[in-house]
PDB file of N, CA, C and O in Angstrom:
ATOM      1  N   PHE A  29      24.820  86.135  80.219  1.00  0.00           N
ATOM      2  CA  PHE A  29      25.705  86.572  80.919  1.00  0.00           C
ATOM      3  C   PHE A  29      25.557  85.329  81.918  1.00  0.00           C
ATOM      4  O   PHE A  29      24.440  84.582  81.728  1.00  0.00           O
ATOM      5  N   ARG A  30      26.108  84.594  82.493  1.00  0.00           N
ATOM      6  CA  ARG A  30      26.214  84.063  83.841  1.00  0.00           C
ATOM      7  C   ARG A  30      27.086  83.161  84.761  1.00  0.00           C
ATOM      8  O   ARG A  30      27.673  84.191  84.791  1.00  0.00           O
ATOM      9  N   CYS A  31      26.427  83.173  86.295  1.00  0.00           N
ATOM     10  CA  CYS A  31      27.491  82.569  86.954  1.00  0.00           C
ATOM     11  C   CYS A  31      27.935  82.303  87.054  1.00  0.00           C
ATOM     12  O   CYS A  31      27.927  80.660  87.254  1.00  0.00           O
ATOM     13  N   ASP A  32      28.974  82.869  87.782  1.00  0.00           N
ATOM     14  CA  ASP A  32      30.790  82.116  87.315  1.00  0.00           C
ATOM     15  C   ASP A  32      31.854  82.110  88.285  1.00  0.00           C
ATOM     16  O   ASP A  32      32.806  81.865  88.481  1.00  0.00           O
ATOM     17  N   GLY A  33      31.470  82.535  89.757  1.00  0.00           N
ATOM     18  CA  GLY A  33      32.642  82.634  90.647  1.00  0.00           C
ATOM     19  C   GLY A  33      32.065  83.809  91.198  1.00  0.00           C
ATOM     20  O   GLY A  33      33.350  84.060  91.845  1.00  0.00           O
ATOM     21  N   ARG A  34      33.135  84.992  89.605  1.00  0.00           N
ATOM     22  CA  ARG A  34      33.704  86.464  90.013  1.00  0.00           C
ATOM     23  C   ARG A  34      31.788  87.676  90.825  1.00  0.00           C
ATOM     24  O   ARG A  34      31.228  87.087  90.168  1.00  0.00           O
ATOM     25  N   THR A  35      33.666  88.210  91.479  1.00  0.00           N
ATOM     26  CA  THR A  35      32.244  89.127  92.378  1.00  0.00           C
ATOM     27  C   THR A  35      31.977  90.506  92.496  1.00  0.00           C
ATOM     28  O   THR A  35      31.551  91.098  92.750  1.00  0.00           O
ATOM     29  N   TYR A  36      33.330  90.225  92.045  1.00  0.00           N
ATOM     30  CA  TYR A  36      33.714  91.737  92.088  1.00  0.00           C
ATOM     31  C   TYR A  36      34.131  92.715  90.912  1.00  0.00           C
ATOM     32  O   TYR A  36      34.148  92.253  89.731  1.00  0.00           O
ATOM     33  N   CYS A  37      33.817  93.966  91.037  1.00  0.00           N
ATOM     34  CA  CYS A  37      33.458  94.776  89.551  1.00  0.00           C
ATOM     35  C   CYS A  37      35.208  94.445  89.190  1.00  0.00           C
ATOM     36  O   CYS A  37      34.673  95.455  87.367  1.00  0.00           O
ATOM     37  N   SER A  38      36.316  95.155  89.356  1.00  0.00           N
ATOM     38  CA  SER A  38      37.435  95.030  88.415  1.00  0.00           C
ATOM     39  C   SER A  38      37.172  93.124  87.667  1.00  0.00           C
ATOM     40  O   SER A  38      37.998  93.233  87.021  1.00  0.00           O
ATOM     41  N   GLN A  39      36.418  92.648  88.131  1.00  0.00           N
ATOM     42  CA  GLN A  39      35.860  91.763  87.183  1.00  0.00           C
ATOM     43  C   GLN A  39      35.130  91.321  85.775  1.00  0.00           C
ATOM     44  O   GLN A  39      34.316  90.870  85.396  1.00  0.00           O
ATOM     45  N   MET A  40      34.533  92.855  85.651  1.00  0.00           N
ATOM     46  CA  MET A  40      33.133  92.216  85.260  1.00  0.00           C
ATOM     47  C   MET A  40      33.563  93.360  83.910  1.00  0.00           C
ATOM     48  O   MET A  40      35.054  94.242  84.154  1.00  0.00           O
ATOM     49  N   THR A  41      33.339  93.636  82.610  1.00  0.00           N
ATOM     50  CA  THR A  41      33.849  94.013  81.493  1.00  0.00           C
ATOM     51  C   THR A  41      32.064  95.167  81.024  1.00  0.00           C
ATOM     52  O   THR A  41      32.347  95.944  79.923  1.00  0.00           O
ATOM     53  N   SER A  42      30.996  95.083  81.346  1.00  0.00           N
ATOM     54  CA  SER A  42      30.031  96.632  81.639  1.00  0.00           C
ATOM     55  C   SER A  42      29.222  96.487  82.694  1.00  0.00           C
ATOM     56  O   SER A  42      29.466  95.776  83.155  1.00  0.00           O
ATOM     57  N   CYS A  43      28.984  97.378  82.710  1.00  0.00           N
ATOM     58  CA  CYS A  43      27.266  98.039  83.608  1.00  0.00           C
ATOM     59  C   CYS A  43      25.799  96.780  83.439  1.00  0.00           C
ATOM     60  O   CYS A  43      25.665  96.583  84.703  1.00  0.00           O
ATOM     61  N   ALA A  44      26.262  95.986  82.017  1.00  0.00           N
ATOM     62  CA  ALA A  44      24.965  95.428  82.634  1.00  0.00           C
ATOM     63  C   ALA A  44      25.638  94.018  82.761  1.00  0.00           C
ATOM     64  O   ALA A  44      24.269  93.160  83.361  1.00  0.00           O
ATOM     65  N   GLU A  45      26.989  93.996  82.555  1.00  0.00           N
ATOM     66  CA  GLU A  45      27.549  92.474  83.137  1.00  0.00           C
ATOM     67  C   GLU A  45      27.090  92.207  84.726  1.00  0.00           C
ATOM     68  O   GLU A  45      27.013  91.862  85.763  1.00  0.00           O
ATOM     69  N   ALA A  46      27.883  93.525  85.353  1.00  0.00           N
ATOM     70  CA  ALA A  46      27.380  93.942  86.856  1.00  0.00           C
ATOM     71  C   ALA A  46      26.461  93.777  86.943  1.00  0.00           C
ATOM     72  O   ALA A  46      26.199  93.141  88.212  1.00  0.00           O
ATOM     73  N   THR A  47      25.267  93.943  86.150  1.00  0.00           N
ATOM     74  CA  THR A  47      23.169  94.732  86.787  1.00  0.00           C
ATOM     75  C   THR A  47      23.321  93.086  87.055  1.00  0.00           C
ATOM     76  O   THR A  47      22.716  92.944  87.585  1.00  0.00           O
ATOM     77  N   TYR A  48      24.010  92.768  85.422  1.00  0.00           N
ATOM     78  CA  TYR A  48      23.549  91.174  85.432  1.00  0.00           C
ATOM     79  C   TYR A  48      24.110  90.472  86.774  1.00  0.00           C
ATOM     80  O   TYR A  48      22.771  89.452  88.355  1.00  0.00           O
ATOM     81  N   PHE A  49      24.256  89.967  87.363  1.00  0.00           N
ATOM     82  CA  PHE A  49      25.707  89.539  88.467  1.00  0.00           C
ATOM     83  C   PHE A  49      24.525  89.666  89.593  1.00  0.00           C
ATOM     84  O   PHE A  49      24.595  89.393  90.580  1.00  0.00           O
ATOM     85  N   LEU A  50      24.668  91.452  89.838  1.00  0.00           N
ATOM     86  CA  LEU A  50      24.122  92.060  91.319  1.00  0.00           C
ATOM     87  C   LEU A  50      23.050  91.303  91.090  1.00  0.00           C
ATOM     88  O   LEU A  50      22.378  90.886  92.583  1.00  0.00           O
ATOM     89  N   ARG A  51      22.780  91.110  90.715  1.00  0.00           N
ATOM     90  CA  ARG A  51      20.347  90.667  90.313  1.00  0.00           C
ATOM     91  C   ARG A  51      20.802  89.308  90.336  1.00  0.00           C
ATOM     92  O   ARG A  51      19.669  88.399  91.393  1.00  0.00           O
ATOM     93  N   ASN A  52      21.488  88.531  90.166  1.00  0.00           N
ATOM     94  CA  ASN A  52      21.376  87.174  89.996  1.00  0.00           C
ATOM     95  C   ASN A  52      22.374  86.249  90.612  1.00  0.00           C
ATOM     96  O   ASN A  52      21.952  84.765  90.477  1.00  0.00           O
ATOM     97  N   CYS A  53      23.312  86.485  91.491  1.00  0.00           N
ATOM     98  CA  CYS A  53      24.582  85.222  91.337  1.00  0.00           C
ATOM     99  C   CYS A  53      24.482  85.712  92.736  1.00  0.00           C
ATOM    100  O   CYS A  53      24.930  86.868  92.987  1.00  0.00           O
ATOM    101  N   PRO A  54      24.751  84.830  93.376  1.00  0.00           N
ATOM    102  CA  PRO A  54      25.485  85.212  95.039  1.00  0.00           C
ATOM    103  C   PRO A  54      26.667  85.249  95.054  1.00  0.00           C
ATOM    104  O   PRO A  54      27.493  85.728  94.572  1.00  0.00           O
ATOM    105  N   ASN A  55      26.658  86.202  96.895  1.00  0.00           N
ATOM    106  CA  ASN A  55      27.656  86.626  97.084  1.00  0.00           C
ATOM    107  C   ASN A  55      28.587  87.992  96.133  1.00  0.00           C
ATOM    108  O   ASN A  55      29.371  88.126  96.211  1.00  0.00           O
ATOM    109  N   THR A  56      27.384  88.576  95.475  1.00  0.00           N
ATOM    110  CA  THR A  56      28.415  89.714  94.741  1.00  0.00           C
ATOM    111  C   THR A  56      29.133  90.510  96.170  1.00  0.00           C
ATOM    112  O   THR A  56      28.561  91.051  96.590  1.00  0.00           O
ATOM    113  N   LYS A  57      29.666  91.186  95.275  1.00  0.00           N
ATOM    114  CA  LYS A  57      30.640  92.469  96.589  1.00  0.00           C
ATOM    115  C   LYS A  57      30.929  93.910  95.295  1.00  0.00           C
ATOM    116  O   LYS A  57      32.150  94.625  95.011  1.00  0.00           O
ATOM    117  N   MET A  58      29.486  94.107  94.897  1.00  0.00           N
ATOM    118  CA  MET A  58      29.321  94.969  93.538  1.00  0.00           C
ATOM    119  C   MET A  58      28.819  96.673  93.568  1.00  0.00           C
ATOM    120  O   MET A  58      28.950  96.782  93.269  1.00  0.00           O
ATOM    121  N   ASP A  59      28.583  96.432  95.131  1.00  0.00           N
ATOM    122  CA  ASP A  59      26.809  97.904  95.381  1.00  0.00           C
ATOM    123  C   ASP A  59      26.932  97.972  96.791  1.00  0.00           C
ATOM    124  O   ASP A  59      26.588  97.354  98.371  1.00  0.00           O
ATOM    125  N   GLY A  60      28.404  98.896  96.753  1.00  0.00           N
ATOM    126  CA  GLY A  60      29.305  99.106  98.387  1.00  0.00           C
ATOM    127  C   GLY A  60      27.772  99.982  99.424  1.00  0.00           C
ATOM    128  O   GLY A  60      27.617  99.904 100.759  1.00  0.00           O
ATOM    129  N   ASN A  61      26.861 100.357  98.950  1.00  0.00           N
ATOM    130  CA  ASN A  61      25.838 101.641  99.598  1.00  0.00           C
ATOM    131  C   ASN A  61      24.656 100.996  99.127  1.00  0.00           C
ATOM    132  O   ASN A  61      23.598 101.544  99.358  1.00  0.00           O
ATOM    133  N   HIS A  62      24.547 100.490  97.963  1.00  0.00           N
ATOM    134  CA  HIS A  62      23.483  98.470  98.648  1.00  0.00           C
ATOM    135  C   HIS A  62      22.258  99.367  97.673  1.00  0.00           C
ATOM    136  O   HIS A  62      20.437  99.145  98.389  1.00  0.00           O
ATOM    137  N   ASP A  63      22.625 100.486  96.960  1.00  0.00           N
ATOM    138  CA  ASP A  63      20.953 100.971  95.719  1.00  0.00           C
ATOM    139  C   ASP A  63      20.892 100.416  95.154  1.00  0.00           C
ATOM    140  O   ASP A  63      19.899 100.374  94.548  1.00  0.00           O
ATOM    141  N   GLY A  64      21.407  98.771  94.612  1.00  0.00           N
ATOM    142  CA  GLY A  64      21.037  98.552  93.195  1.00  0.00           C
ATOM    143  C   GLY A  64      21.434  99.011  91.793  1.00  0.00           C
ATOM    144  O   GLY A  64      21.374  98.153  91.346  1.00  0.00           O
ATOM    145  N   VAL A  65      22.169  99.945  92.734  1.00  0.00           N
ATOM    146  CA  VAL A  65      23.800  99.669  91.310  1.00  0.00           C
ATOM    147  C   VAL A  65      25.240  99.729  91.301  1.00  0.00           C
ATOM    148  O   VAL A  65      25.125  99.730  92.442  1.00  0.00           O
ATOM    149  N   PRO A  66      24.435  98.414  91.074  1.00  0.00           N
ATOM    150  CA  PRO A  66      26.366  98.076  90.724  1.00  0.00           C
ATOM    151  C   PRO A  66      27.806  98.620  90.198  1.00  0.00           C
ATOM    152  O   PRO A  66      27.034  99.842  89.169  1.00  0.00           O
ATOM    153  N   CYS A  67      28.584  98.897  90.871  1.00  0.00           N
ATOM    154  CA  CYS A  67      30.214  99.731  90.127  1.00  0.00           C
ATOM    155  C   CYS A  67      30.176 101.202  90.171  1.00  0.00           C
ATOM    156  O   CYS A  67      30.416 101.514  89.171  1.00  0.00           O
ATOM    157  N   GLU A  68      29.411 101.684  91.043  1.00  0.00           N
ATOM    158  CA  GLU A  68      28.771 103.130  90.276  1.00  0.00           C
ATOM    159  C   GLU A  68      31.100 103.845  89.846  1.00  0.00           C
ATOM    160  O   GLU A  68      30.268 104.761  88.826  1.00  0.00           O
ATOM    161  N   ARG A  69      31.280 103.477  90.602  1.00  0.00           N
ATOM    162  CA  ARG A  69      33.270 104.008  90.717  1.00  0.00           C
ATOM    163  C   ARG A  69      33.622 103.782  88.740  1.00  0.00           C
ATOM    164  O   ARG A  69      34.309 104.420  88.877  1.00  0.00           O
ATOM    165  N   GLN A  70      33.353 102.306  88.217  1.00  0.00           N
ATOM    166  CA  GLN A  70      33.983 102.018  87.448  1.00  0.00           C
ATOM    167  C   GLN A  70      32.465 102.226  86.199  1.00  0.00           C
ATOM    168  O   GLN A  70      32.857 102.264  84.776  1.00  0.00           O
ATOM    169  N   TRP A  71      31.975 101.487  86.061  1.00  0.00           N
ATOM    170  CA  TRP A  71      31.269 100.678  85.101  1.00  0.00           C
ATOM    171  C   TRP A  71      29.764 101.407  84.874  1.00  0.00           C
ATOM    172  O   TRP A  71      29.429 102.323  83.839  1.00  0.00           O
ATOM    173  N   CYS A  72      28.801 101.752  86.565  1.00  0.00           N
ATOM    174  CA  CYS A  72      27.855 102.552  85.731  1.00  0.00           C
ATOM    175  C   CYS A  72      27.431 103.663  86.783  1.00  0.00           C
ATOM    176  O   CYS A  72      27.408 103.462  87.972  1.00  0.00           O
ATOM    177  N   ASN A  73      28.194 104.953  85.779  1.00  0.00           N
ATOM    178  CA  ASN A  73      28.374 106.012  86.344  1.00  0.00           C
ATOM    179  C   ASN A  73      27.426 106.872  85.005  1.00  0.00           C
ATOM    180  O   ASN A  73      26.831 106.349  84.154  1.00  0.00           O
TER     181      ASN A  73
END
């Protein structure tokens, strides 16, 4: 994966990708409850 400007869960294709973006890329909007798990309603459930 690489940081390419995507910030939303709707732009991700997997939990692994979302987790990478959350941990490594700036300004992501994927962890609404700030528990370190991104996209819980879509990918990481």
